[in-house]
Amino acid sequence: MESTLVKKEYSDKVIKPKNLYIESYGCAMNFADSEVVASILTQNGYATTNVEEDADVILINTCSIRDNAEQRIKHRLIHLRANKKRNNELVIGILGCMAERLKKNLLEDEKLVDIVAGPDSYRDLPKLLDELEDGHKAINVILSLEETYAEISPIRLNSNGVTAFVSIMRGCDNMCSFCVVPFTRGRERSRSAESIINEVKELSVLGYKEVTLLGQNVDSYLWFGGGPKKEFNKLSIEEQEQSINFAKLLEMVALIDPNMRIRFSTSHPKDITDDVLFTMAKYVNICKYVHLPAQSGSSRVLELMNRNYSREWYMGKVNRIREIMPNCGISCDIISGFCTETEADHAETLSLIELSQFDFSYMYKYSERPGTMAARKFADDVSEDDKGKRLQEIIQIQNSVSKQKNAARVGKVLRVLIEGYSKKSEDDLKGRCDENMVVVFPKENYKAGQYVDVVIERSSTTTLVGRALNLVLTL
Ligand code: 5AD
Ligand code: SF4
């Protein structure tokens, strides 16, 4: 048995490395996970490719957050299946949340894929690929209490060489009633602070200029030296003294390279602390931007959503952020038409957007997800028409707030980290200001990875347009 394995490894690794093509959908966490997968497989004889046609193995890292995300991915898998008819050797695998949610249905009932690997089983992928060659079904959807892929150094895919994601925790314990994530990504666990620091140091040495620390709920990051997460007050005194919470981690990361920008996502309104806000205010290289999903402006709906805060609590957090950092950018996630939502609840959401003055929001229609608390307990009783109409009203009010906020930035000088060419023209560069708005300006002699001060001359709902004044060497 051992000798056949060695032979296979030899042939895969030395004689004919197999080409791996990874496609990612959904949240930043999925994109970061794909980089971990690329790292695991390149250490096992695979080479990554950006060209789908060159691939021996295609892995699709999937999202289950809303039904339309799943449908889009299913169509993609059906299309890939057709390619497989032309190339019988091609291996197609599904990773991430859909793998976890649909498990062997994809392998057996729908016969869409050859491999199914959930978010905690990526270390098993080389073995699953080997098993497939031996004619076995290849599935691992076991969720873990400990897996954080802590020491794996991700291979940056499609990188601009300037910005990178660093995952600091996995899973989620919040059980928002609409959300499938706790079921697909499992229990919350924090990654060791040391491994996070090492990864950020490596990125700094490689010349990266911005890292975004990722977690479903970064404010509950807690590291005390190992083992599954415990509540802070359940730690011994000694453990409490040694423990690292999110504010502390943020500070440790900020101190690595004062010329590297630090961002983070996502914050939870019930958990974000003054400590975090003061840490942000203290360091110039921590971007003044918070993504703070409200989901709804109605306390009644928030309670049904199991969000554990009220409209007043949320507004209190927004005000606190602006009190400590007056120009801080704030963005939001909003869901329209959650179970039982009335026109009066919806009106409260519209007013929350207006009052909070979000720079931008991600806005969605409620999509019932099987197995969630909402699917089990409440009727999905707002009509598609009403969900759509309310969503349009939400988008309209947010767009008008964004437009006004951007117009107020005209004439200001904003510090921008250049990420590359603008979408429309190679004569222009684009980057983001501290508050996370996209800024476009003529290229002149500036380059990706540099900081520049840009005077804003025009604005739209989503973009600021200006002219670079000068290069900035130290933040
Ligand atoms: N329907 C619609 N939107 C959802 N989100 C999460 N679950 C659902 C759902 N079932 C949204 C939330 C979350 C974002 C990532 O996706 O706004 O913050
Ligand atoms: Fe889902 Fe809520 Fe966890 Fe976010 S905090 S991943 S919305 S359960």
XYZ file of C-alpha atoms and ligand atoms in Angstrom:
501
model
C 0.000 0.000 0.000
C 2.743 2.368 1.050
C 4.787 1.777 -2.074
C 1.865 2.556 -4.422
C 1.319 5.826 -2.593
C 4.943 6.756 -2.954
C 4.807 5.874 -6.634
C 1.733 8.007 -7.152
C 3.277 10.932 -5.290
C 6.378 10.614 -7.384
C 4.472 10.574 -10.650
C 2.237 13.486 -9.651
C 4.937 15.634 -8.207
C 7.931 15.063 -10.358
C 6.872 13.767 -13.729
C 3.579 15.494 -14.304
C 2.416 18.098 -11.808
C -1.327 18.485 -12.070
C -2.839 21.856 -12.773
C -5.261 23.256 -10.246
C -7.806 25.946 -11.063
C -9.773 27.445 -8.146
C -12.830 29.640 -8.526
C -14.249 31.421 -5.472
C -17.708 32.806 -4.745
C -19.177 34.698 -1.808
C -17.444 36.388 1.084
C -13.808 37.420 1.562
C -13.396 34.458 3.887
C -13.961 32.107 0.941
C -11.342 33.909 -1.115
C -8.912 33.619 1.805
C -9.747 29.918 2.198
C -9.022 29.291 -1.484
C -5.521 30.619 -0.852
C -5.102 28.100 1.971
C -6.324 25.336 -0.363
C -3.836 26.441 -3.027
C -1.075 26.266 -0.436
C -2.036 22.765 0.728
C -2.239 21.410 -2.804
C 0.923 23.024 -4.147
C 2.764 21.312 -1.304
C 1.329 18.082 -2.610
C 2.429 18.244 -6.197
C -0.169 20.514 -7.794
C 0.530 23.748 -9.666
C -2.027 26.570 -9.713
C -3.240 27.968 -13.026
C -5.418 30.952 -13.949
C -6.487 29.250 -17.184
C -9.515 27.045 -16.742
C -8.798 25.074 -19.940
C -5.377 24.015 -18.592
C -6.810 22.523 -15.417
C -6.671 18.879 -14.391
C -8.561 19.733 -11.208
C -11.194 22.465 -10.894
C -12.288 23.397 -7.379
C -15.248 25.701 -6.833
C -15.332 27.391 -3.426
C -18.989 28.059 -2.839
C -21.443 30.264 -0.940
C -24.835 29.305 0.523
C -25.805 32.625 2.071
C -28.763 33.201 -0.275
C -30.600 30.908 -2.643
C -29.576 32.917 -5.720
C -25.877 32.417 -4.849
C -26.432 28.665 -4.777
C -28.407 28.677 -8.034
C -25.675 30.612 -9.805
C -23.064 28.114 -8.666
C -25.237 25.149 -9.648
C -25.458 26.516 -13.192
C -21.712 26.866 -13.240
C -21.302 23.253 -12.102
C -23.680 22.037 -14.830
C -21.586 23.928 -17.376
C -18.371 22.412 -15.998
C -19.942 18.964 -16.065
C -20.412 19.415 -19.820
C -16.683 20.193 -20.165
C -15.961 16.996 -18.339
C -17.692 15.072 -21.103
C -14.977 16.351 -23.423
C -12.197 15.573 -20.952
C -13.005 12.547 -18.868
C -9.885 12.951 -16.732
C -10.986 16.356 -15.444
C -11.728 16.354 -11.705
C -14.358 18.771 -10.409
C -14.621 19.458 -6.699
C -16.862 21.603 -4.591
C -15.578 23.351 -1.451
C -17.055 25.704 1.128
C -20.576 26.312 2.358
C -22.549 24.506 -0.377
C -20.352 21.458 0.077
C -21.180 21.505 3.760
C -24.884 22.162 3.278
C -25.665 19.796 0.431
C -23.097 17.138 1.345
C -23.385 13.989 -0.695
C -26.434 15.150 -2.710
C -24.016 16.829 -5.077
C -21.994 13.659 -5.389
C -24.776 11.100 -5.539
C -28.173 12.544 -6.461
C -27.066 15.231 -8.838
C -23.708 13.702 -9.840
C -22.382 17.197 -10.437
C -18.985 16.786 -8.803
C -16.289 14.244 -7.953
C -15.162 15.730 -4.659
C -17.015 17.406 -1.809
C -14.926 19.115 0.880
C -16.402 21.279 3.649
C -14.613 24.327 5.101
C -12.771 22.374 7.805
C -11.500 19.521 5.637
C -9.078 21.199 3.267
C -6.043 19.455 4.742
C -7.703 16.270 3.553
C -7.880 17.370 -0.098
C -4.666 15.620 -1.259
C -5.998 12.392 0.219
C -9.455 12.909 -1.299
C -7.869 13.478 -4.709
C -5.822 10.303 -4.307
C -8.860 8.310 -3.241
C -10.657 9.467 -6.327
C -7.928 8.026 -8.511
C -8.446 4.736 -6.713
C -12.110 4.900 -7.656
C -13.474 5.894 -4.232
C -16.083 8.518 -3.472
C -14.311 11.552 -2.097
C -16.185 13.429 0.564
C -15.263 15.065 3.848
C -17.700 17.480 5.431
C -16.716 16.994 9.055
C -16.709 20.295 10.918
C -14.033 20.841 13.538
C -13.846 22.647 16.862
C -10.173 23.429 16.391
C -9.157 23.742 12.741
C -7.883 27.230 11.885
C -5.228 26.314 9.286
C -3.073 28.416 11.600
C 0.400 27.607 10.325
C -0.460 27.327 6.636
C 0.996 30.163 4.649
C -1.613 31.000 1.979
C -0.630 31.248 -1.687
C -1.965 34.592 -2.870
C -4.244 34.017 -5.858
C -5.062 36.810 -8.342
C -3.198 39.141 -6.021
C -2.531 42.795 -6.790
C 0.570 42.497 -4.569
C -0.706 45.374 -2.428
C -3.677 44.150 -0.367
C -4.223 40.779 1.282
C -6.738 39.025 3.515
C -5.635 37.379 6.743
C -8.107 35.096 8.403
C -8.074 35.445 12.219
C -10.904 33.125 13.164
C -13.379 30.670 11.683
C -17.034 29.782 12.154
C -19.709 31.700 13.998
C -21.579 31.154 17.270
C -24.118 33.917 16.851
C -27.020 32.001 15.362
C -28.715 34.948 13.689
C -32.024 33.319 12.820
C -31.778 33.990 9.049
C -28.201 32.811 8.613
C -26.856 29.510 7.382
C -23.209 30.268 8.240
C -23.170 28.698 11.743
C -24.343 25.462 10.090
C -21.937 25.518 7.170
C -18.841 26.920 8.865
C -19.332 25.478 12.326
C -18.410 26.756 15.762
C -16.410 29.886 16.266
C -12.713 29.440 16.930
C -9.858 31.935 16.993
C -6.556 31.415 15.258
C -3.362 31.696 17.303
C -2.165 35.296 17.607
C 1.388 34.188 16.870
C 0.456 32.643 13.520
C -1.511 35.781 12.566
C 1.429 38.017 13.453
C 3.793 35.791 11.469
C 1.568 35.916 8.413
C 1.312 39.709 8.561
C 5.099 39.999 8.994
C 5.606 37.819 5.913
C 3.224 40.004 3.921
C 5.070 43.113 5.034
C 8.407 41.631 3.928
C 6.848 40.746 0.563
C 5.881 44.408 0.106
C 2.146 44.195 0.784
C 0.761 47.501 2.047
C -2.617 46.553 3.476
C -4.069 43.583 5.337
C -7.700 42.956 6.166
C -8.205 40.799 9.242
C -11.141 38.501 8.578
C -13.704 36.782 10.745
C -17.503 36.427 10.847
C -17.399 38.388 14.103
C -13.912 39.783 14.712
C -14.947 41.462 17.982
C -15.231 38.113 19.692
C -11.665 37.134 18.775
C -10.072 35.601 21.862
C -6.782 33.761 22.079
C -5.378 32.422 25.281
C -2.916 29.826 24.157
C -4.960 27.029 22.706
C -8.046 24.902 22.880
C -11.597 25.752 21.924
C -12.877 29.231 22.677
C -14.089 29.974 26.192
C -15.889 33.069 27.353
C -13.459 35.582 28.834
C -15.052 35.353 32.284
C -14.699 31.574 32.231
C -10.914 31.852 31.929
C -8.675 31.536 34.980
C -7.032 34.769 36.205
C -3.768 33.638 34.665
C -5.447 32.872 31.338
C -7.212 36.239 31.412
C -3.894 38.018 31.877
C -2.334 36.138 28.995
C -5.355 36.322 26.721
C -5.449 38.410 23.588
C -8.768 39.998 22.627
C -9.480 41.746 19.340
C -8.347 45.190 20.523
C -5.024 43.735 21.658
C -4.581 41.761 18.442
C -5.330 44.846 16.384
C -2.650 46.763 18.257
C -0.105 43.954 17.854
C -0.787 43.810 14.112
C -0.659 47.603 13.729
C 2.773 47.700 15.366
C 4.327 45.231 12.885
C 4.797 47.751 10.105
C 3.705 51.363 10.627
C 3.492 51.765 6.846
C 1.089 48.907 6.431
C -2.613 49.685 6.600
C -4.809 47.466 8.731
C -8.496 46.845 8.074
C -10.877 44.308 9.555
C -14.269 42.796 8.869
C -16.909 41.990 10.092
C -17.848 43.765 13.332
C -20.957 42.854 15.288
C -22.877 45.748 16.874
C -23.435 43.744 20.071
C -19.709 43.062 20.520
C -17.650 45.982 19.185
C -15.987 47.641 22.181
C -14.675 51.087 23.069
C -11.311 49.378 23.433
C -11.352 48.507 19.728
C -12.449 52.027 18.782
C -9.731 53.663 20.910
C -7.131 51.321 19.402
C -8.295 52.338 15.922
C -8.045 56.008 16.874
C -4.571 55.545 18.362
C -2.822 54.166 15.274
C -2.670 56.062 11.975
C -2.198 52.831 10.071
C -5.475 51.322 11.297
C -8.033 52.470 8.740
C -10.896 54.534 10.047
C -13.596 52.301 8.669
C -16.061 49.909 10.294
C -18.367 47.460 8.540
C -21.227 47.219 11.024
C -24.198 45.217 9.691
C -27.515 46.380 11.170
C -29.737 43.997 9.108
C -32.878 45.927 10.126
C -33.864 49.213 11.759
C -36.757 47.729 13.703
C -36.094 46.443 17.237
C -38.974 43.991 16.862
C -37.455 42.471 13.708
C -33.957 42.520 15.225
C -35.272 40.419 18.071
C -36.753 37.868 15.654
C -33.438 37.890 13.825
C -31.750 37.007 17.136
C -29.287 39.832 16.683
C -29.121 40.614 20.398
C -29.307 44.384 20.087
C -32.013 46.978 19.564
C -32.275 49.879 17.137
C -31.224 52.212 19.989
C -28.172 50.105 20.833
C -27.145 50.117 17.170
C -27.544 53.895 16.878
C -25.556 54.234 20.115
C -22.660 52.318 18.505
C -22.747 54.444 15.356
C -22.667 57.613 17.467
C -19.852 56.259 19.620
C -17.747 55.440 16.535
C -18.208 59.004 15.244
C -17.565 60.496 18.692
C -14.197 58.737 18.898
C -13.337 59.041 15.167
C -15.398 61.862 13.631
C -14.655 60.991 10.000
C -14.811 57.233 10.348
C -16.360 55.442 7.354
C -19.233 53.140 8.284
C -20.918 50.585 6.032
C -23.830 48.295 6.665
C -25.663 45.113 5.588
C -29.445 45.328 5.332
C -32.032 42.620 4.676
C -35.447 43.563 3.283
C -38.599 41.571 3.921
C -37.570 39.347 6.819
C -40.391 37.226 8.289
C -43.312 39.328 9.622
C -41.705 42.632 8.540
C -44.415 45.292 8.201
C -44.354 48.589 6.318
C -43.778 50.274 9.696
C -40.714 48.062 10.388
C -39.453 48.822 6.899
C -39.894 52.564 7.497
C -37.675 52.172 10.568
C -34.983 50.571 8.404
C -35.143 53.486 5.976
C -34.824 55.971 8.826
C -31.920 54.050 10.354
C -30.021 54.391 7.062
C -30.733 58.099 6.919
C -29.782 58.681 10.563
C -26.655 56.513 10.467
C -25.347 58.151 7.278
C -23.677 54.967 6.056
C -21.056 55.509 3.382
C -22.401 52.453 1.588
C -24.397 49.307 2.278
C -24.775 45.797 0.980
C -28.508 45.303 0.566
C -30.404 42.053 0.077
C -33.865 40.525 -0.087
C -34.459 37.962 2.626
C -33.866 34.448 1.319
C -35.052 31.608 3.513
C -32.303 29.079 4.156
C -33.253 25.512 5.052
C -32.406 24.466 8.596
C -32.005 27.969 10.020
C -33.981 29.059 13.070
C -36.106 31.397 10.918
C -36.948 28.599 8.468
C -38.002 26.359 11.336
C -39.898 28.905 13.417
C -41.302 31.660 11.196
C -43.253 31.832 7.958
C -41.471 33.523 5.044
C -44.543 35.713 4.774
C -43.444 38.902 3.001
C -44.282 38.550 -0.700
C -41.515 38.604 -3.319
C -43.075 41.783 -4.669
C -42.932 43.538 -1.311
C -39.377 42.329 -0.642
C -38.354 43.721 -4.041
C -40.190 47.012 -3.591
C -38.732 47.539 -0.117
C -35.253 46.644 -1.356
C -35.556 49.272 -4.091
C -36.534 51.875 -1.473
C -33.590 50.854 0.708
C -31.197 51.106 -2.256
C -32.625 54.472 -3.227
C -32.206 56.013 0.217
C -28.718 54.541 0.671
C -27.668 55.818 -2.764
C -28.828 59.290 -1.913
C -26.931 59.221 1.424
C -23.791 57.888 -0.341
C -24.060 60.566 -3.013
C -24.351 63.345 -0.437
C -21.516 61.986 1.688
C -19.238 61.705 -1.334
C -20.186 65.187 -2.538
C -19.083 66.517 0.861
C -15.634 65.023 0.198
C -15.077 67.205 -2.874
C -12.256 69.660 -2.123
C -10.787 67.462 0.593
C -7.370 65.842 0.429
C -7.544 62.101 1.097
C -4.718 59.642 1.577
C -5.027 56.793 -0.911
C -3.251 53.468 -1.195
C -2.917 52.704 -4.910
C -4.175 49.226 -5.819
C -3.803 49.310 -9.613
C -5.346 50.667 -12.790
C -8.882 51.986 -12.701
C -11.552 49.746 -14.215
C -12.137 52.073 -17.126
C -8.683 53.160 -18.248
C -4.990 52.417 -17.895
C -4.388 56.161 -17.851
C -5.975 56.250 -14.392
C -5.107 54.582 -11.111
C -7.482 53.515 -8.388
C -7.148 52.952 -4.700
C -9.088 53.454 -1.514
C -9.004 56.163 1.091
C -8.887 55.373 4.809
C -12.693 55.368 4.984
C -12.757 52.709 2.237
C -14.200 54.744 -0.637
C -12.783 54.089 -4.108
C -10.706 56.998 -5.422
C -9.671 57.356 -9.097
C -7.062 59.777 -10.429
C -4.694 60.251 -13.420
C -1.723 57.921 -13.299
C 1.153 60.346 -13.939
C 4.209 58.527 -12.556
C 2.550 56.888 -9.606
C 2.447 53.133 -9.102
C 0.476 50.429 -7.302
C 1.598 50.036 -3.691
C 2.340 53.728 -3.162
C 0.446 56.076 -0.862
C -0.595 59.392 -2.379
C -2.521 62.397 -1.177
C -5.342 63.043 -3.627
C -7.451 66.178 -3.820
C -11.028 65.202 -4.634
C -12.530 67.095 -7.566
C -15.688 65.138 -8.469
C -17.848 62.489 -6.894
C -20.610 60.005 -7.644
C -22.550 57.528 -5.497
C -19.723 55.011 -5.513
C -16.548 56.799 -6.576
C -14.394 59.822 -5.846
C -12.365 61.327 -8.678
C -9.392 63.604 -8.091
C -5.767 64.483 -8.735
C -2.699 63.250 -6.886
C -0.854 66.016 -5.078
C 2.149 64.194 -3.728
C 3.666 60.866 -2.861
C 3.533 59.890 0.827
C 6.553 57.967 2.101
C 5.484 57.391 5.700
C 1.942 57.210 6.946
N -31.100 36.265 3.285
C -30.648 37.461 2.873
N -29.470 37.987 3.289
C -28.744 37.266 4.162
N -27.563 37.517 4.751
C -27.243 36.467 5.540
N -28.195 35.542 5.465
C -29.150 36.015 4.616
C -30.387 35.513 4.159
N -30.860 34.338 4.558
C -26.832 38.767 4.573
C -26.652 39.505 5.910
C -25.198 39.286 6.217
C -24.592 39.241 4.824
C -23.247 38.611 4.749
O -25.527 38.489 4.090
O -26.919 40.869 5.689
O -24.636 40.319 7.005
Fe -24.425 34.832 10.044
Fe -24.983 36.365 12.168
Fe -22.776 34.835 12.176
Fe -22.898 36.977 10.561
S -22.936 37.027 12.820
S -22.188 34.898 10.015
S -25.056 37.017 9.976
S -24.885 34.107 12.146
